[in-house]
PDB file of C-alpha atoms and ligand atoms in Angstrom:
ATOM      1  CA  MET V  34       0.013   0.000   0.006  1.00  0.00           C
ATOM      2  CA  ARG V  35       2.902   2.368   0.648  1.00  0.00           C
ATOM      3  CA  ALA V  36       4.384   1.712  -2.791  1.00  0.00           C
ATOM      4  CA  ARG V  37       1.257   1.210  -4.864  1.00  0.00           C
ATOM      5  CA  GLN V  38      -0.827   4.416  -4.792  1.00  0.00           C
ATOM      6  CA  PRO V  39      -3.562   5.232  -5.460  1.00  0.00           C
ATOM      7  CA  CYS V  40      -5.195   2.410  -3.529  1.00  0.00           C
ATOM      8  CA  VAL V  41      -8.903   1.840  -3.897  1.00  0.00           C
ATOM      9  CA  VAL V  42     -10.791  -0.456  -1.471  1.00  0.00           C
ATOM     10  CA  LEU V  43     -13.695  -2.668  -2.469  1.00  0.00           C
ATOM     11  CA  THR V  44     -15.822  -3.983   0.398  1.00  0.00           C
ATOM     12  CA  GLY V  45     -18.579  -6.544   0.721  1.00  0.00           C
ATOM     13  CA  ALA V  46     -20.703  -8.103   3.427  1.00  0.00           C
ATOM     14  CA  GLY V  47     -17.629  -9.512   5.268  1.00  0.00           C
ATOM     15  CA  VAL V  48     -16.622  -6.050   6.509  1.00  0.00           C
ATOM     16  CA  SER V  49     -19.918  -5.653   8.336  1.00  0.00           C
ATOM     17  CA  THR V  50     -20.403  -9.114   9.909  1.00  0.00           C
ATOM     18  CA  GLU V  51     -18.495  -8.032  13.040  1.00  0.00           C
ATOM     19  CA  SER V  52     -21.099  -5.227  13.373  1.00  0.00           C
ATOM     20  CA  GLY V  53     -23.758  -7.914  13.753  1.00  0.00           C
ATOM     21  CA  ILE V  54     -25.001  -7.725  10.181  1.00  0.00           C
ATOM     22  CA  PRO V  55     -25.107 -11.236   8.771  1.00  0.00           C
ATOM     23  CA  ASP V  56     -24.012 -11.883   5.188  1.00  0.00           C
ATOM     24  CA  PHE V  57     -27.408 -12.334   3.621  1.00  0.00           C
ATOM     25  CA  ARG V  58     -25.948 -14.501   0.863  1.00  0.00           C
ATOM     26  CA  SER V  59     -24.352 -16.986   3.285  1.00  0.00           C
ATOM     27  CA  PRO V  60     -25.928 -20.479   3.679  1.00  0.00           C
ATOM     28  CA  THR V  61     -27.404 -19.380   7.041  1.00  0.00           C
ATOM     29  CA  GLY V  62     -28.184 -15.862   5.811  1.00  0.00           C
ATOM     30  CA  LEU V  63     -31.424 -14.125   5.054  1.00  0.00           C
ATOM     31  CA  TRP V  64     -31.883 -15.338   1.537  1.00  0.00           C
ATOM     32  CA  ALA V  65     -31.610 -18.921   2.731  1.00  0.00           C
ATOM     33  CA  LYS V  66     -34.761 -18.313   4.804  1.00  0.00           C
ATOM     34  CA  PHE V  67     -36.596 -15.789   2.594  1.00  0.00           C
ATOM     35  CA  ASP V  68     -37.022 -16.291  -1.114  1.00  0.00           C
ATOM     36  CA  PRO V  69     -35.380 -13.236  -2.722  1.00  0.00           C
ATOM     37  CA  LEU V  70     -37.884 -13.317  -5.528  1.00  0.00           C
ATOM     38  CA  GLU V  71     -40.693 -12.969  -2.996  1.00  0.00           C
ATOM     39  CA  TYR V  72     -39.139 -10.318  -0.728  1.00  0.00           C
ATOM     40  CA  GLY V  73     -36.134  -8.759  -2.387  1.00  0.00           C
ATOM     41  CA  SER V  74     -37.061  -8.323  -6.046  1.00  0.00           C
ATOM     42  CA  ILE V  75     -38.473  -5.264  -7.752  1.00  0.00           C
ATOM     43  CA  GLU V  76     -41.341  -7.364  -9.137  1.00  0.00           C
ATOM     44  CA  ALA V  77     -42.290  -8.394  -5.627  1.00  0.00           C
ATOM     45  CA  PHE V  78     -42.239  -4.775  -4.468  1.00  0.00           C
ATOM     46  CA  ARG V  79     -44.429  -3.645  -7.401  1.00  0.00           C
ATOM     47  CA  ALA V  80     -46.866  -6.510  -6.742  1.00  0.00           C
ATOM     48  CA  ASP V  81     -47.066  -6.208  -2.966  1.00  0.00           C
ATOM     49  CA  PRO V  82     -45.063  -3.376  -1.314  1.00  0.00           C
ATOM     50  CA  LEU V  83     -46.638  -4.074   2.102  1.00  0.00           C
ATOM     51  CA  LYS V  84     -45.384  -7.664   2.059  1.00  0.00           C
ATOM     52  CA  VAL V  85     -41.881  -6.501   1.138  1.00  0.00           C
ATOM     53  CA  TRP V  86     -41.897  -3.857   3.907  1.00  0.00           C
ATOM     54  CA  SER V  87     -42.980  -6.512   6.435  1.00  0.00           C
ATOM     55  CA  PHE V  88     -39.580  -8.061   5.645  1.00  0.00           C
ATOM     56  CA  TYR V  89     -37.644  -4.782   5.391  1.00  0.00           C
ATOM     57  CA  LYS V  90     -38.988  -2.991   8.474  1.00  0.00           C
ATOM     58  CA  PRO V  91     -37.085  -5.111  11.065  1.00  0.00           C
ATOM     59  CA  ARG V  92     -34.058  -5.162   8.741  1.00  0.00           C
ATOM     60  CA  VAL V  93     -33.881  -1.341   8.479  1.00  0.00           C
ATOM     61  CA  ALA V  94     -34.182  -1.157  12.284  1.00  0.00           C
ATOM     62  CA  MET V  95     -31.318  -3.650  12.670  1.00  0.00           C
ATOM     63  CA  LEU V  96     -29.113  -1.779  10.163  1.00  0.00           C
ATOM     64  CA  THR V  97     -29.818   1.569  11.818  1.00  0.00           C
ATOM     65  CA  GLU V  98     -28.762   0.238  15.232  1.00  0.00           C
ATOM     66  CA  ALA V  99     -25.549  -1.426  13.982  1.00  0.00           C
ATOM     67  CA  GLN V 100     -22.297   0.314  14.831  1.00  0.00           C
ATOM     68  CA  PRO V 101     -19.136   0.564  12.658  1.00  0.00           C
ATOM     69  CA  ASN V 102     -16.491  -1.985  13.722  1.00  0.00           C
ATOM     70  CA  ALA V 103     -12.691  -1.867  13.829  1.00  0.00           C
ATOM     71  CA  GLY V 104     -12.528  -2.729  10.100  1.00  0.00           C
ATOM     72  CA  HIS V 105     -14.660   0.280   9.057  1.00  0.00           C
ATOM     73  CA  LEU V 106     -12.771   2.577  11.457  1.00  0.00           C
ATOM     74  CA  SER V 107      -9.373   1.383  10.133  1.00  0.00           C
ATOM     75  CA  LEU V 108     -10.386   2.130   6.523  1.00  0.00           C
ATOM     76  CA  ALA V 109     -11.451   5.621   7.528  1.00  0.00           C
ATOM     77  CA  GLU V 110      -8.101   6.073   9.322  1.00  0.00           C
ATOM     78  CA  LEU V 111      -6.193   4.852   6.276  1.00  0.00           C
ATOM     79  CA  GLU V 112      -8.079   7.382   4.131  1.00  0.00           C
ATOM     80  CA  ARG V 113      -7.119  10.167   6.572  1.00  0.00           C
ATOM     81  CA  LEU V 114      -3.486   9.003   6.430  1.00  0.00           C
ATOM     82  CA  GLY V 115      -3.609   9.218   2.595  1.00  0.00           C
ATOM     83  CA  PHE V 116      -3.321   5.485   1.903  1.00  0.00           C
ATOM     84  CA  VAL V 117      -6.875   4.977   0.622  1.00  0.00           C
ATOM     85  CA  GLU V 118      -8.357   7.069  -2.183  1.00  0.00           C
ATOM     86  CA  ALA V 119     -11.922   5.747  -1.988  1.00  0.00           C
ATOM     87  CA  VAL V 120     -14.084   2.918  -0.726  1.00  0.00           C
ATOM     88  CA  VAL V 121     -16.386   1.171  -3.174  1.00  0.00           C
ATOM     89  CA  THR V 122     -18.930  -0.839  -1.247  1.00  0.00           C
ATOM     90  CA  GLN V 123     -21.634  -3.403  -1.931  1.00  0.00           C
ATOM     91  CA  ASN V 124     -23.059  -2.741   1.539  1.00  0.00           C
ATOM     92  CA  ILE V 125     -26.124  -0.660   2.102  1.00  0.00           C
ATOM     93  CA  ASP V 126     -25.610  -0.106   5.835  1.00  0.00           C
ATOM     94  CA  LEU V 127     -23.899   3.366   5.817  1.00  0.00           C
ATOM     95  CA  LEU V 128     -21.220   2.055   8.175  1.00  0.00           C
ATOM     96  CA  HIS V 129     -18.281   3.286   6.172  1.00  0.00           C
ATOM     97  CA  GLU V 130     -19.706   6.808   6.217  1.00  0.00           C
ATOM     98  CA  ARG V 131     -20.529   6.587   9.915  1.00  0.00           C
ATOM     99  CA  ALA V 132     -16.965   5.371  10.600  1.00  0.00           C
ATOM    100  CA  GLY V 133     -15.655   8.542   8.951  1.00  0.00           C
ATOM    101  CA  SER V 134     -14.783   7.466   5.413  1.00  0.00           C
ATOM    102  CA  ARG V 135     -15.327  10.432   3.092  1.00  0.00           C
ATOM    103  CA  GLU V 136     -15.070   8.988  -0.409  1.00  0.00           C
ATOM    104  CA  VAL V 137     -17.631   6.160  -0.432  1.00  0.00           C
ATOM    105  CA  VAL V 138     -19.226   4.779  -3.586  1.00  0.00           C
ATOM    106  CA  GLU V 139     -22.323   2.728  -2.836  1.00  0.00           C
ATOM    107  CA  VAL V 140     -22.922   0.494  -5.846  1.00  0.00           C
ATOM    108  CA  HIS V 141     -25.948  -1.265  -4.341  1.00  0.00           C
ATOM    109  CA  GLY V 142     -27.570   1.873  -2.997  1.00  0.00           C
ATOM    110  CA  SER V 143     -28.164   2.385   0.756  1.00  0.00           C
ATOM    111  CA  ILE V 144     -30.744   2.826   3.415  1.00  0.00           C
ATOM    112  CA  ARG V 145     -30.054   6.581   3.436  1.00  0.00           C
ATOM    113  CA  GLY V 146     -33.436   7.261   1.915  1.00  0.00           C
ATOM    114  CA  ALA V 147     -36.532   5.938   0.107  1.00  0.00           C
ATOM    115  CA  THR V 148     -38.169   7.167  -3.020  1.00  0.00           C
ATOM    116  CA  CYS V 149     -41.848   7.273  -3.989  1.00  0.00           C
ATOM    117  CA  PRO V 150     -42.464   5.255  -7.143  1.00  0.00           C
ATOM    118  CA  GLY V 151     -45.525   7.425  -7.837  1.00  0.00           C
ATOM    119  CA  CYS V 152     -44.344  11.021  -7.636  1.00  0.00           C
ATOM    120  CA  GLY V 153     -40.592  10.578  -7.204  1.00  0.00           C
ATOM    121  CA  GLU V 154     -40.412  12.441  -3.829  1.00  0.00           C
ATOM    122  CA  ARG V 155     -37.530  11.239  -1.668  1.00  0.00           C
ATOM    123  CA  GLN V 156     -37.628  10.756   2.113  1.00  0.00           C
ATOM    124  CA  PRO V 157     -34.475  10.671   4.223  1.00  0.00           C
ATOM    125  CA  LEU V 158     -33.880   7.723   6.567  1.00  0.00           C
ATOM    126  CA  GLU V 159     -34.926   9.704   9.653  1.00  0.00           C
ATOM    127  CA  ARG V 160     -38.298  10.434   8.051  1.00  0.00           C
ATOM    128  CA  VAL V 161     -38.685   6.799   6.915  1.00  0.00           C
ATOM    129  CA  LEU V 162     -38.078   5.658  10.514  1.00  0.00           C
ATOM    130  CA  GLU V 163     -40.694   8.152  11.757  1.00  0.00           C
ATOM    131  CA  LEU V 164     -43.199   6.871   9.214  1.00  0.00           C
ATOM    132  CA  LEU V 165     -42.391   3.266  10.173  1.00  0.00           C
ATOM    133  CA  ALA V 166     -43.024   4.064  13.821  1.00  0.00           C
ATOM    134  CA  GLU V 167     -46.658   4.782  12.914  1.00  0.00           C
ATOM    135  CA  ALA V 168     -47.278   2.220  10.157  1.00  0.00           C
ATOM    136  CA  ASP V 169     -46.184  -1.147   8.801  1.00  0.00           C
ATOM    137  CA  ALA V 170     -44.918   0.557   5.600  1.00  0.00           C
ATOM    138  CA  PRO V 171     -43.956   4.198   4.931  1.00  0.00           C
ATOM    139  CA  ALA V 172     -46.402   6.014   2.708  1.00  0.00           C
ATOM    140  CA  CYS V 173     -45.371   9.010   0.617  1.00  0.00           C
ATOM    141  CA  PRO V 174     -46.461  12.216   2.433  1.00  0.00           C
ATOM    142  CA  ALA V 175     -47.164  13.835  -0.982  1.00  0.00           C
ATOM    143  CA  CYS V 176     -49.215  11.195  -2.774  1.00  0.00           C
ATOM    144  CA  GLY V 177     -49.751   8.276  -0.398  1.00  0.00           C
ATOM    145  CA  GLU V 178     -48.009   5.556  -2.345  1.00  0.00           C
ATOM    146  CA  ILE V 179     -45.710   3.220  -0.482  1.00  0.00           C
ATOM    147  CA  VAL V 180     -42.106   4.435  -0.869  1.00  0.00           C
ATOM    148  CA  LYS V 181     -39.307   2.114  -2.006  1.00  0.00           C
ATOM    149  CA  PRO V 182     -35.946   1.938  -0.119  1.00  0.00           C
ATOM    150  CA  ASP V 183     -33.071   3.348  -2.199  1.00  0.00           C
ATOM    151  CA  VAL V 184     -31.335  -0.019  -2.179  1.00  0.00           C
ATOM    152  CA  VAL V 185     -30.886  -2.043  -5.338  1.00  0.00           C
ATOM    153  CA  PHE V 186     -33.459  -4.818  -5.471  1.00  0.00           C
ATOM    154  CA  PHE V 187     -32.957  -8.042  -7.425  1.00  0.00           C
ATOM    155  CA  GLY V 188     -34.034  -7.351 -11.006  1.00  0.00           C
ATOM    156  CA  GLU V 189     -33.001  -3.689 -10.774  1.00  0.00           C
ATOM    157  CA  LEU V 190     -30.059  -2.073 -12.531  1.00  0.00           C
ATOM    158  CA  LEU V 191     -27.240  -0.735 -10.385  1.00  0.00           C
ATOM    159  CA  PRO V 192     -27.120   3.064 -10.061  1.00  0.00           C
ATOM    160  CA  ALA V 193     -25.319   4.103 -13.267  1.00  0.00           C
ATOM    161  CA  ALA V 194     -23.338   7.014 -11.768  1.00  0.00           C
ATOM    162  CA  ALA V 195     -22.022   4.868  -8.920  1.00  0.00           C
ATOM    163  CA  ILE V 196     -20.968   1.958 -11.114  1.00  0.00           C
ATOM    164  CA  GLU V 197     -19.288   4.406 -13.550  1.00  0.00           C
ATOM    165  CA  ARG V 198     -17.348   6.036 -10.722  1.00  0.00           C
ATOM    166  CA  ALA V 199     -16.419   2.634  -9.310  1.00  0.00           C
ATOM    167  CA  THR V 200     -15.132   1.471 -12.684  1.00  0.00           C
ATOM    168  CA  GLU V 201     -13.115   4.651 -13.147  1.00  0.00           C
ATOM    169  CA  LEU V 202     -11.586   4.209  -9.657  1.00  0.00           C
ATOM    170  CA  ALA V 203     -10.782   0.523 -10.309  1.00  0.00           C
ATOM    171  CA  ARG V 204      -9.032   1.417 -13.592  1.00  0.00           C
ATOM    172  CA  SER V 205      -6.919   4.128 -12.063  1.00  0.00           C
ATOM    173  CA  ALA V 206      -5.967   2.092  -8.951  1.00  0.00           C
ATOM    174  CA  ALA V 207      -2.387   0.972  -8.657  1.00  0.00           C
ATOM    175  CA  LEU V 208      -3.745  -1.352  -5.958  1.00  0.00           C
ATOM    176  CA  LEU V 209      -7.275  -2.634  -5.461  1.00  0.00           C
ATOM    177  CA  LEU V 210      -7.747  -3.950  -1.902  1.00  0.00           C
ATOM    178  CA  VAL V 211     -10.775  -6.265  -1.764  1.00  0.00           C
ATOM    179  CA  VAL V 212     -12.119  -6.739   1.768  1.00  0.00           C
ATOM    180  CA  GLY V 213     -14.910  -9.144   2.777  1.00  0.00           C
ATOM    181  CA  SER V 214     -16.316  -9.858  -0.644  1.00  0.00           C
ATOM    182  CA  ALA V 215     -16.361 -13.247  -2.341  1.00  0.00           C
ATOM    183  CA  LEU V 216     -16.439 -11.344  -5.692  1.00  0.00           C
ATOM    184  CA  GLU V 217     -19.309 -13.406  -6.930  1.00  0.00           C
ATOM    185  CA  VAL V 218     -21.845 -10.750  -7.874  1.00  0.00           C
ATOM    186  CA  TYR V 219     -21.491  -8.872 -11.145  1.00  0.00           C
ATOM    187  CA  PRO V 220     -20.897  -6.178 -12.169  1.00  0.00           C
ATOM    188  CA  VAL V 221     -18.953  -5.445  -8.967  1.00  0.00           C
ATOM    189  CA  ALA V 222     -17.031  -8.712  -9.432  1.00  0.00           C
ATOM    190  CA  GLY V 223     -15.723  -7.193 -12.730  1.00  0.00           C
ATOM    191  CA  LEU V 224     -13.899  -4.376 -10.932  1.00  0.00           C
ATOM    192  CA  PRO V 225     -10.757  -6.471 -10.194  1.00  0.00           C
ATOM    193  CA  GLU V 226     -10.574  -7.251 -13.877  1.00  0.00           C
ATOM    194  CA  GLU V 227     -10.542  -3.496 -14.646  1.00  0.00           C
ATOM    195  CA  THR V 228      -7.648  -2.935 -12.226  1.00  0.00           C
ATOM    196  CA  LEU V 229      -5.602  -5.914 -13.512  1.00  0.00           C
ATOM    197  CA  ALA V 230      -6.216  -4.998 -17.201  1.00  0.00           C
ATOM    198  CA  ALA V 231      -4.940  -1.473 -16.487  1.00  0.00           C
ATOM    199  CA  GLY V 232      -1.740  -2.789 -14.891  1.00  0.00           C
ATOM    200  CA  GLY V 233      -2.738  -2.448 -11.218  1.00  0.00           C
ATOM    201  CA  GLN V 234      -2.387  -5.104  -8.553  1.00  0.00           C
ATOM    202  CA  LEU V 235      -4.902  -6.898  -6.460  1.00  0.00           C
ATOM    203  CA  ALA V 236      -4.893  -7.671  -2.701  1.00  0.00           C
ATOM    204  CA  ILE V 237      -7.656  -9.737  -1.098  1.00  0.00           C
ATOM    205  CA  VAL V 238      -8.630  -9.969   2.555  1.00  0.00           C
ATOM    206  CA  ASN V 239     -11.527 -12.398   2.767  1.00  0.00           C
ATOM    207  CA  ARG V 240     -12.640 -15.427   4.653  1.00  0.00           C
ATOM    208  CA  GLY V 241     -12.765 -18.187   2.120  1.00  0.00           C
ATOM    209  CA  PRO V 242     -11.732 -18.328  -1.542  1.00  0.00           C
ATOM    210  CA  THR V 243     -12.692 -15.937  -4.353  1.00  0.00           C
ATOM    211  CA  PRO V 244     -12.509 -16.521  -8.127  1.00  0.00           C
ATOM    212  CA  PHE V 245      -9.668 -13.924  -8.222  1.00  0.00           C
ATOM    213  CA  ASP V 246      -7.323 -15.554  -5.686  1.00  0.00           C
ATOM    214  CA  GLN V 247      -4.914 -16.762  -8.421  1.00  0.00           C
ATOM    215  CA  TRP V 248      -4.516 -13.176  -9.691  1.00  0.00           C
ATOM    216  CA  ALA V 249      -3.931 -11.584  -6.306  1.00  0.00           C
ATOM    217  CA  ALA V 250      -0.480 -10.269  -5.413  1.00  0.00           C
ATOM    218  CA  LEU V 251      -1.446 -10.706  -1.783  1.00  0.00           C
ATOM    219  CA  LEU V 252      -4.056 -12.986  -0.269  1.00  0.00           C
ATOM    220  CA  VAL V 253      -5.109 -12.931   3.419  1.00  0.00           C
ATOM    221  CA  ASP V 254      -7.689 -15.442   4.527  1.00  0.00           C
ATOM    222  CA  GLY V 255      -8.932 -13.544   7.554  1.00  0.00           C
ATOM    223  CA  ASN V 256     -11.393 -11.300   9.190  1.00  0.00           C
ATOM    224  CA  ALA V 257     -11.567  -7.665   8.168  1.00  0.00           C
ATOM    225  CA  ALA V 258     -12.060  -6.480  11.772  1.00  0.00           C
ATOM    226  CA  ALA V 259      -8.805  -8.175  12.770  1.00  0.00           C
ATOM    227  CA  VAL V 260      -6.666  -7.625   9.639  1.00  0.00           C
ATOM    228  CA  LEU V 261      -7.440  -3.990   8.872  1.00  0.00           C
ATOM    229  CA  PRO V 262      -6.549  -2.577  12.347  1.00  0.00           C
ATOM    230  CA  ALA V 263      -3.190  -4.346  12.094  1.00  0.00           C
ATOM    231  CA  LEU V 264      -2.672  -2.823   8.676  1.00  0.00           C
ATOM    232  CA  ALA V 265      -3.593   0.666   9.866  1.00  0.00           C
ATOM    233  CA  ARG V 266      -1.239   0.326  12.858  1.00  0.00           C
ATOM    234  CA  GLU V 267       1.651  -0.726  10.616  1.00  0.00           C
ATOM    235  CA  LEU V 268       1.106   2.113   8.119  1.00  0.00           C
ATOM    236  CA  ALA V 269       0.562   4.752  10.800  1.00  0.00           C
ATOM    237  CA  SER V 270       3.904   4.010  12.447  1.00  0.00           C
TER     238      SER V 270
HETATM  239 ZN1   ZN B 568     -45.447  10.154  -3.846  1.00  0.00          ZN
END
């Protein structure tokens, strides 16, 4: 990281598990219990937004209460120290921002707000939580339609501006540090290819293998909340 700047970090669910947010794609995760087509797809939301909110309401509450862990805090510290240019994340939990990271690209959206599919009016998270305190699903104050969380549902395209910015960052990175992502979900899984094709290097900190292990200059099979603080300590000294 000292030698290969700029360094861009790509994070997935593994960076937030220590904050008590389970990896929903794991065998014991959410989508093993709930059919994503029934609760997490855009078709399901259009067909029955109340049903989808019955699933999302406790999840939003859980995500709002979660606290950044040592992994998030270390990435923010590494950015302050000038070793990290930006964090591209698949997570929707806002924990990088809350840990103090400034350049965060959220390629799967976030719980920061919700948008009305009827009139397009957007409600911030605080307002969504207020509405949820009074109802099972938040209705748009302007037109009464049930609002949709600004997270990418199955069957939806990723936010174009975020994926463009992420691609640009991956191409310009001398080092792409992947943390807590199995690199299985495209198009995010294509970002390491962008870095490698442009002559950059790849480092991976993840529990378990990824399809890019053979291309990585450095591979650490470990927990983000343990590995990243050690990295930050080393680079700060
Ligand atoms: Zn509306």
